[in-house]
GROMACS .gro file of C-alpha atoms in nm:
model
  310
    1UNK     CA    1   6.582  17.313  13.556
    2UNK     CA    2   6.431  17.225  13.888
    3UNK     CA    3   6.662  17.120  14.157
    4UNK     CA    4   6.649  16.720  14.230
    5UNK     CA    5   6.542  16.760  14.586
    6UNK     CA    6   6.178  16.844  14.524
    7UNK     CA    7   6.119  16.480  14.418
    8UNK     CA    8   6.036  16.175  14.576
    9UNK     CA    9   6.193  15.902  14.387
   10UNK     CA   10   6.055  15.565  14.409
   11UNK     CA   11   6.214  15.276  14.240
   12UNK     CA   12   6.065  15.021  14.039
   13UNK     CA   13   6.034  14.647  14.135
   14UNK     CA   14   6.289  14.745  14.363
   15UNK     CA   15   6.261  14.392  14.581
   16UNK     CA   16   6.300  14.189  14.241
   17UNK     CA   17   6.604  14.369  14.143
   18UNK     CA   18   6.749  14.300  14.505
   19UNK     CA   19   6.658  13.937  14.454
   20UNK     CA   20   6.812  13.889  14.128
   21UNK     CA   21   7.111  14.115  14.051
   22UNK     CA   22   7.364  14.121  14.407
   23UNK     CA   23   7.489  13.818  14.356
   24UNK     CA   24   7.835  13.864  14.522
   25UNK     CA   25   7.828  14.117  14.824
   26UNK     CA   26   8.213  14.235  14.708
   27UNK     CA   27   8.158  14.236  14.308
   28UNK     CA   28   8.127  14.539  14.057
   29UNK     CA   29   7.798  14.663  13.945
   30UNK     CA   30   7.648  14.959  13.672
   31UNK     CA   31   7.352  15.095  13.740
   32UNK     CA   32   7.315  15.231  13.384
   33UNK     CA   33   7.005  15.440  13.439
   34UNK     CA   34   7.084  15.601  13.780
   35UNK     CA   35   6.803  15.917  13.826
   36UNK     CA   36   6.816  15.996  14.139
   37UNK     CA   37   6.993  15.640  14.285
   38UNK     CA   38   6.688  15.442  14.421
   39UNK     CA   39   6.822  15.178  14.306
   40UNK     CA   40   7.199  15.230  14.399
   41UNK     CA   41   7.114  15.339  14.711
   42UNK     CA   42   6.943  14.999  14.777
   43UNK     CA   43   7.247  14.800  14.588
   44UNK     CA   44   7.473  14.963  14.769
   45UNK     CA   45   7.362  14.856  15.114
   46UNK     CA   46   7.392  14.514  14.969
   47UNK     CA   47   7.749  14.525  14.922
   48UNK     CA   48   8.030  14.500  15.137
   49UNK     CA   49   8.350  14.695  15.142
   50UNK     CA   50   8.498  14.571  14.879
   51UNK     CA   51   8.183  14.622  14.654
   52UNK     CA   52   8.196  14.857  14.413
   53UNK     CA   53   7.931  15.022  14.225
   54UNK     CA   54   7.927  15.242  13.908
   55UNK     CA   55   7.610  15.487  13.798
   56UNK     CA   56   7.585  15.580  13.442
   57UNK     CA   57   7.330  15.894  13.352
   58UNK     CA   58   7.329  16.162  13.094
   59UNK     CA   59   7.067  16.437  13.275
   60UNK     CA   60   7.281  16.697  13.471
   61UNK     CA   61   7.040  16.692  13.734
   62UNK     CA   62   7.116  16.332  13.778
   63UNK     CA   63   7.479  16.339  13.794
   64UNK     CA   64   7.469  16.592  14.035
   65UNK     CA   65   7.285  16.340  14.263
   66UNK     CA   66   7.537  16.085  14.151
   67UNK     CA   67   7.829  16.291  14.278
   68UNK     CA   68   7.667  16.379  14.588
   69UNK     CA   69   7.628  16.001  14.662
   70UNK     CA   70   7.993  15.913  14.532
   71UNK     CA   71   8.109  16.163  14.816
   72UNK     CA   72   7.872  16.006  15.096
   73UNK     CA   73   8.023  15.681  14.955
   74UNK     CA   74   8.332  15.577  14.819
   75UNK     CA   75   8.233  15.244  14.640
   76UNK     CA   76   8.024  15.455  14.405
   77UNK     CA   77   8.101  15.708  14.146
   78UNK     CA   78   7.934  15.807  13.879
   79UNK     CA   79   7.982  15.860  13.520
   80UNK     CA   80   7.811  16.128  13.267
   81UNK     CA   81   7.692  15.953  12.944
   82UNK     CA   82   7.497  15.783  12.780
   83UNK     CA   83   7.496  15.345  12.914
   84UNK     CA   84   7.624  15.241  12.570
   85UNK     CA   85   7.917  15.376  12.693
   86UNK     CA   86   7.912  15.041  12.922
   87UNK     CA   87   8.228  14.905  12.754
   88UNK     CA   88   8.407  15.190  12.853
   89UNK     CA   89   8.363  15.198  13.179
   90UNK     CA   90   8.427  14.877  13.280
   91UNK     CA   91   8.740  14.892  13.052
   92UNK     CA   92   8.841  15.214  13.327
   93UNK     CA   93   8.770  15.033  13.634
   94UNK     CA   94   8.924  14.722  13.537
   95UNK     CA   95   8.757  14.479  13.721
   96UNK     CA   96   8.552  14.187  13.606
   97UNK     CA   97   8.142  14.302  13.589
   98UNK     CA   98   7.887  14.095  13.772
   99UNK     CA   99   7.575  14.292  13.715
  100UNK     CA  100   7.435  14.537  13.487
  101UNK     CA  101   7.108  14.733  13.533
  102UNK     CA  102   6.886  14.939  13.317
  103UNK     CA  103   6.551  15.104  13.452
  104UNK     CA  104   6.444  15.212  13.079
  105UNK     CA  105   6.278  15.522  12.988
  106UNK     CA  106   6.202  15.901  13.118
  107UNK     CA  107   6.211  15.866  13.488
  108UNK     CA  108   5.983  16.040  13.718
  109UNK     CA  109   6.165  16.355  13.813
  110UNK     CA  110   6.212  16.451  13.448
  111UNK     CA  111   5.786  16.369  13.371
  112UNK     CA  112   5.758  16.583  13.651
  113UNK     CA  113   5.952  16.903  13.583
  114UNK     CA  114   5.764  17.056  13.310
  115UNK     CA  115   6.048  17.248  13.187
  116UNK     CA  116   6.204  16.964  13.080
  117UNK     CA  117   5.958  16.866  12.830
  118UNK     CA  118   5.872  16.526  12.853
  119UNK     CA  119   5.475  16.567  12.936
  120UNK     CA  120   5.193  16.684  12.808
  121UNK     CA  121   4.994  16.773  13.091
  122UNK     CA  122   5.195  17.104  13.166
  123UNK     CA  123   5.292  17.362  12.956
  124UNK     CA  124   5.709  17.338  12.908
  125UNK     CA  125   5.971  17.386  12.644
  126UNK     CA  126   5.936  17.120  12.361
  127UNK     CA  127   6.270  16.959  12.448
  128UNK     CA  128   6.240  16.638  12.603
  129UNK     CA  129   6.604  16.575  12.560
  130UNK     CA  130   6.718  16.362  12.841
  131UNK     CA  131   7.058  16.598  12.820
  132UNK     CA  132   6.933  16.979  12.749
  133UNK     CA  133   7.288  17.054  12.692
  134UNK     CA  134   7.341  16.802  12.428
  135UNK     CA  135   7.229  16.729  12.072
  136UNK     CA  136   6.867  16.836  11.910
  137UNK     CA  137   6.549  16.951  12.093
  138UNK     CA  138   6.190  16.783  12.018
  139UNK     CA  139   6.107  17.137  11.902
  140UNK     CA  140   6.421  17.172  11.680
  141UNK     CA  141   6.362  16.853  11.522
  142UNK     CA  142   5.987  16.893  11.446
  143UNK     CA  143   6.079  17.264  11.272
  144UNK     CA  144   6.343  17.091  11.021
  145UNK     CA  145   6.235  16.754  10.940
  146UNK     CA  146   6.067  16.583  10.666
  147UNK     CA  147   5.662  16.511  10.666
  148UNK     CA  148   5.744  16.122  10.583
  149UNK     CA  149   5.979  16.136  10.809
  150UNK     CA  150   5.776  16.278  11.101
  151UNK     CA  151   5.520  15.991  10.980
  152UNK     CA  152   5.764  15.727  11.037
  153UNK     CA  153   5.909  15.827  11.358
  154UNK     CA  154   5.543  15.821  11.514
  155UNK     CA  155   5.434  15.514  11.394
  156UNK     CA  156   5.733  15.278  11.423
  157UNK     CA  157   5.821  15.466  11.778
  158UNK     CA  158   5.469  15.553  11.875
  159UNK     CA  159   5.217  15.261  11.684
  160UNK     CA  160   5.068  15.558  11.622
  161UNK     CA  161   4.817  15.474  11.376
  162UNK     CA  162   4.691  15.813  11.204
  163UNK     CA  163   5.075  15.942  11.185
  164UNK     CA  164   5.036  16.091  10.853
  165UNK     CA  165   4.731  16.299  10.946
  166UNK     CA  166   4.940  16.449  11.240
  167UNK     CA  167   5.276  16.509  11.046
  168UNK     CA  168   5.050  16.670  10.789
  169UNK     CA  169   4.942  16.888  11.055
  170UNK     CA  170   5.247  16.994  11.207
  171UNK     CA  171   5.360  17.105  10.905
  172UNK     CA  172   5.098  17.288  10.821
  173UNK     CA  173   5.138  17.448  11.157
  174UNK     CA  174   5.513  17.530  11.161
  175UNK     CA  175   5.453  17.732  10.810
  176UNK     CA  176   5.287  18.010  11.075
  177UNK     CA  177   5.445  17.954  11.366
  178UNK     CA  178   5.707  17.696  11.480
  179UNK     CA  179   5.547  17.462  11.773
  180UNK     CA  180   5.764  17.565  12.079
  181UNK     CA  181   5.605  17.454  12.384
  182UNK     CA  182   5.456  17.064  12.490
  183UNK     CA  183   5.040  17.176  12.527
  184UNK     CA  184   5.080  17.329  12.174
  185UNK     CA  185   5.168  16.989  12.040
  186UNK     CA  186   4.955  16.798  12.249
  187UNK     CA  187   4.631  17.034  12.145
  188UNK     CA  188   4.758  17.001  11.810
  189UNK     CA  189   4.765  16.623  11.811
  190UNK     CA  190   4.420  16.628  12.012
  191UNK     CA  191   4.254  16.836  11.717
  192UNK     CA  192   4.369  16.550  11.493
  193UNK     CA  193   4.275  16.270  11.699
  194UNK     CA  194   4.023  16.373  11.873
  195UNK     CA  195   3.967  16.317  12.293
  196UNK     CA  196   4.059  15.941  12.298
  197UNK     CA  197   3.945  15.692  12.533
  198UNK     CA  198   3.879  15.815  12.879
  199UNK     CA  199   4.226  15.833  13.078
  200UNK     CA  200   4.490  15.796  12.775
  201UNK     CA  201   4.573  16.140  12.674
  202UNK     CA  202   4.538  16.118  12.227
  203UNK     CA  203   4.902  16.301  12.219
  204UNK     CA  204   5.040  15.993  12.488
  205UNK     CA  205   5.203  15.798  12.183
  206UNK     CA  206   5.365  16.094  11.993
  207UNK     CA  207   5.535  16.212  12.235
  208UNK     CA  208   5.664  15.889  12.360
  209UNK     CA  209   5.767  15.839  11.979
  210UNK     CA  210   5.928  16.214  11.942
  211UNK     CA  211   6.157  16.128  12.313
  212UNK     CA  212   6.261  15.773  12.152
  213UNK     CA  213   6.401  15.978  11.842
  214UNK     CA  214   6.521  16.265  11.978
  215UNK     CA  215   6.727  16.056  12.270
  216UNK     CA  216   6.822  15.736  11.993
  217UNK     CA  217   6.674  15.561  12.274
  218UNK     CA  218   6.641  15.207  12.107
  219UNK     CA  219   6.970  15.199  11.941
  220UNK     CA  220   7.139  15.295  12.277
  221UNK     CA  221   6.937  14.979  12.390
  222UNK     CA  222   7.058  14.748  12.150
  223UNK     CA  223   7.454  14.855  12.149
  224UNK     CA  224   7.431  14.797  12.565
  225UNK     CA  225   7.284  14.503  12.555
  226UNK     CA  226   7.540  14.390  12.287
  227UNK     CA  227   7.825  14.560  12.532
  228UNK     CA  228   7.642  14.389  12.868
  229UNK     CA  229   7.717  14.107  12.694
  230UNK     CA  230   8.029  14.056  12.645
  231UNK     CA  231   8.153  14.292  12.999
  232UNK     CA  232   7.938  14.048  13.214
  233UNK     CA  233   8.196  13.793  13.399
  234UNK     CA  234   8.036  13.412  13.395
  235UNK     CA  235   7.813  13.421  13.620
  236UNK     CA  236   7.733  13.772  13.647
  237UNK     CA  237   7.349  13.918  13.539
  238UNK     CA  238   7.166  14.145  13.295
  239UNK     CA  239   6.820  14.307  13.480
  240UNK     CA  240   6.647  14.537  13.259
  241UNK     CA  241   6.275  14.681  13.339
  242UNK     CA  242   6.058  14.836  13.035
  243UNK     CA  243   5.751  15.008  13.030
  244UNK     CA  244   5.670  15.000  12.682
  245UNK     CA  245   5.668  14.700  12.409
  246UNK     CA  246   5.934  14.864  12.223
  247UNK     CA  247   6.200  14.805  12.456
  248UNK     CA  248   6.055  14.464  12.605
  249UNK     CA  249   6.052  14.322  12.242
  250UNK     CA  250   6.426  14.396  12.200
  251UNK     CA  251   6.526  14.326  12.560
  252UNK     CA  252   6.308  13.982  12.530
  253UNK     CA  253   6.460  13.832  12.166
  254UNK     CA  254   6.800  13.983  12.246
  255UNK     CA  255   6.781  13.710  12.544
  256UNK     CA  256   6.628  13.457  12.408
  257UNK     CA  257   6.931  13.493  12.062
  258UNK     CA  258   7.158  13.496  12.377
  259UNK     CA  259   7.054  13.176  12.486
  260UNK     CA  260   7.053  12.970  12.181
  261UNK     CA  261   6.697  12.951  12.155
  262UNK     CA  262   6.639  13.167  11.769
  263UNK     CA  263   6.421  12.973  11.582
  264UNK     CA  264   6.574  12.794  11.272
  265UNK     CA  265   6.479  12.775  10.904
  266UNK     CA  266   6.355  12.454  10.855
  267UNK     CA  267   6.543  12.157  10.640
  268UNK     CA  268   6.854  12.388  10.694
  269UNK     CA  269   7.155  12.204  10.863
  270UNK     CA  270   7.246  12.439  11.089
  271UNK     CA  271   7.487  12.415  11.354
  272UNK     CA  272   7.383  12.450  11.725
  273UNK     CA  273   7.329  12.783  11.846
  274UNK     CA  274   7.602  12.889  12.119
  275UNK     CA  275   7.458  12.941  12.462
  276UNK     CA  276   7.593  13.267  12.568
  277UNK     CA  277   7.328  13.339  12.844
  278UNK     CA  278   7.014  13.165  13.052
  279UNK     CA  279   6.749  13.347  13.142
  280UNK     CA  280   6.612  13.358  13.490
  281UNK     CA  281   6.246  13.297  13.496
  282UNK     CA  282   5.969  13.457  13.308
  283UNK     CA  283   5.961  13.817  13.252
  284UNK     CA  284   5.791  13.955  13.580
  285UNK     CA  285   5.571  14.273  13.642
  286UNK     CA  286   5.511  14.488  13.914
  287UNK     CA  287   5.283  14.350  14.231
  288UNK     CA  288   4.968  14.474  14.304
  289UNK     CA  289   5.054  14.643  14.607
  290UNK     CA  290   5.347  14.855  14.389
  291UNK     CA  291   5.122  14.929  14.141
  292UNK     CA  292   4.845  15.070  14.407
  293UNK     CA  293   5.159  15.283  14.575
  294UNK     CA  294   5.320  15.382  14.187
  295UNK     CA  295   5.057  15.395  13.925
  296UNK     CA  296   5.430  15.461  13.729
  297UNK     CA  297   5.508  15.067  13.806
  298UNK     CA  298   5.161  14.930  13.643
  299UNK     CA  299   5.335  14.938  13.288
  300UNK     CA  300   5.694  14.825  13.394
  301UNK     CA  301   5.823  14.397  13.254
  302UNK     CA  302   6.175  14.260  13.438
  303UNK     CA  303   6.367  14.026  13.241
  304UNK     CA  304   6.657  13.891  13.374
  305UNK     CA  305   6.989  13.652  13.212
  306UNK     CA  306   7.271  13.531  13.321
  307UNK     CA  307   7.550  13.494  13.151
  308UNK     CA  308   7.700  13.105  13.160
  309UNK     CA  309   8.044  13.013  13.279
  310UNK     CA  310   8.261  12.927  13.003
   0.00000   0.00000   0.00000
């Protein structure tokens, strides 16, 4: 794997996560999606000395930049898994948790080491596991499982649209030879598909679909948000960003449940709904002026809750 320094990490909607998530300079924090700790970094210079701030990440590259940082700084450390371990580490800290963030998705350092792969744009390992020590590779996967289910996992994860046609294919394929490497799939799922519109690559959704299996991306989401939940002190904030609809559709109706607003059958008497959170604002994308400095930030929706004192 290539060594974290060779990247320049830039953080996304980094001023609206300052505005909306340090809300006490000495309270505890979870970055749950630390990378290469933009954001930390930036939280942590928030905080006073009694702040205390704790990075979740699964990618070994990551938590080596995580332990680097908890030895420049002692209100950080950092912990290896995945964030729906959130319950257990505020449970080891023991301190009440007044902010929670998640930066969702592959982040830039691992799009841009092609042996990791994520992309399609280099040749790499089929892998895009977002721990290469841990669990099943894209390539593994794609060699064992079902056509149907192939099918399924692109067009629920990927709204990819002719998903039979390319699981038909890469079966066909793997009775050869076995796809191993990211531009074999993507020329695979190009001969399918055909070019696409100018500047979307055909294979873009399939292998966004393959990393949301392979990592169990979306049910990590939901158990988190579940766990942010009920670890967040009154008063203390949920800030997740997206970058696909996916994510934003759970992120946005797990919110809106949270604060009492779930539409009712009609003609049912139904009890009010318990107001566990509010919301702060609408959900919020990245500026113009990001976007023009991070063509990464042009896809990325904030949402933001607090949850209510008691």
């Amino acid at each position: 794997m290539t060594q974290p320094e060779q990247y320049v990490h830039q953080p996304v909607m980094l001023e609206e996560v300052l505005e909306l998530l340090p809300t006490r300079t000495d309270g505890f924090y979870v970055d749950g999606t630390f990378g290469r700790g933009g954001h930390s970094r930036a939280l942590l210079a928030r905080l006073d000395a009694q702040g205390r701030l704790v990075g979740i990440d699964r990618d070994p590259l990551a938590i080596a930049a995580g332990h680097a940082l908890a030895q420049a700084d002692n209100r950080f450390r950092i912990h290896a898994g995945r964030f729906d371990c959130l319950e257990q580490v505020v449970a080891d800290t023991g301190r009440p948790l007044d902010g929670v963030l998640l930066d969702l998705g592959v982040s830039s350092p691992q799009l841009d080491d092609p042996a990791r792969g994520f992309s399609f744009m280099r040749e790499g390992p089929l892998d895009m596991r977002m721990d290469p020590t841990s669990g099943e590779s894209a390539a593994e996967w794609l060699a064992r499982a079902e056509e149907e289910d192939i099918a399924n996992v692109l067009y629920r994860y990927g709204e990819e649209r002719r998903s039979r046609a390319i699981a038909r294919r890469i079966c066909a394929q793997r009775r050869e030879r076995p796809l191993t490497t990211t531009t074999e799939l993507a020329a695979l799922i190009e001969s399918v598909l055909g070019r696409g519109v100018p500047g979307k690559h055909p294979a873009t959704r399939s292998f966004q679909a393959i990393r949301i299996h392979v990592n169990q991306e979306l049910a990590a989401l939901e158990a988190v948000l579940d766990q942010a939940l009920q670890c967040l002190a009154p008063g203390g904030r949920l800030v997740v960003i997206s970058f696909h609809s996916l994510e934003d559709r759970l992120v946005k109706l797990f919110m809106r449940d949270a604060s009492g607003r779930r539409p009712q059958p009609r003609g049912l008497p139904l009890p009010p709904q318990p107001v566990l959170m509010k919301t702060l604002g609408k959900a919020r994308q990245a500026s113009d002026t990001e976007v023009a400095a991070n063509a990464r930030a042009r896809s990325a929706v904030l949402r933001a809750a607090e949850k209510v004192v008691a």
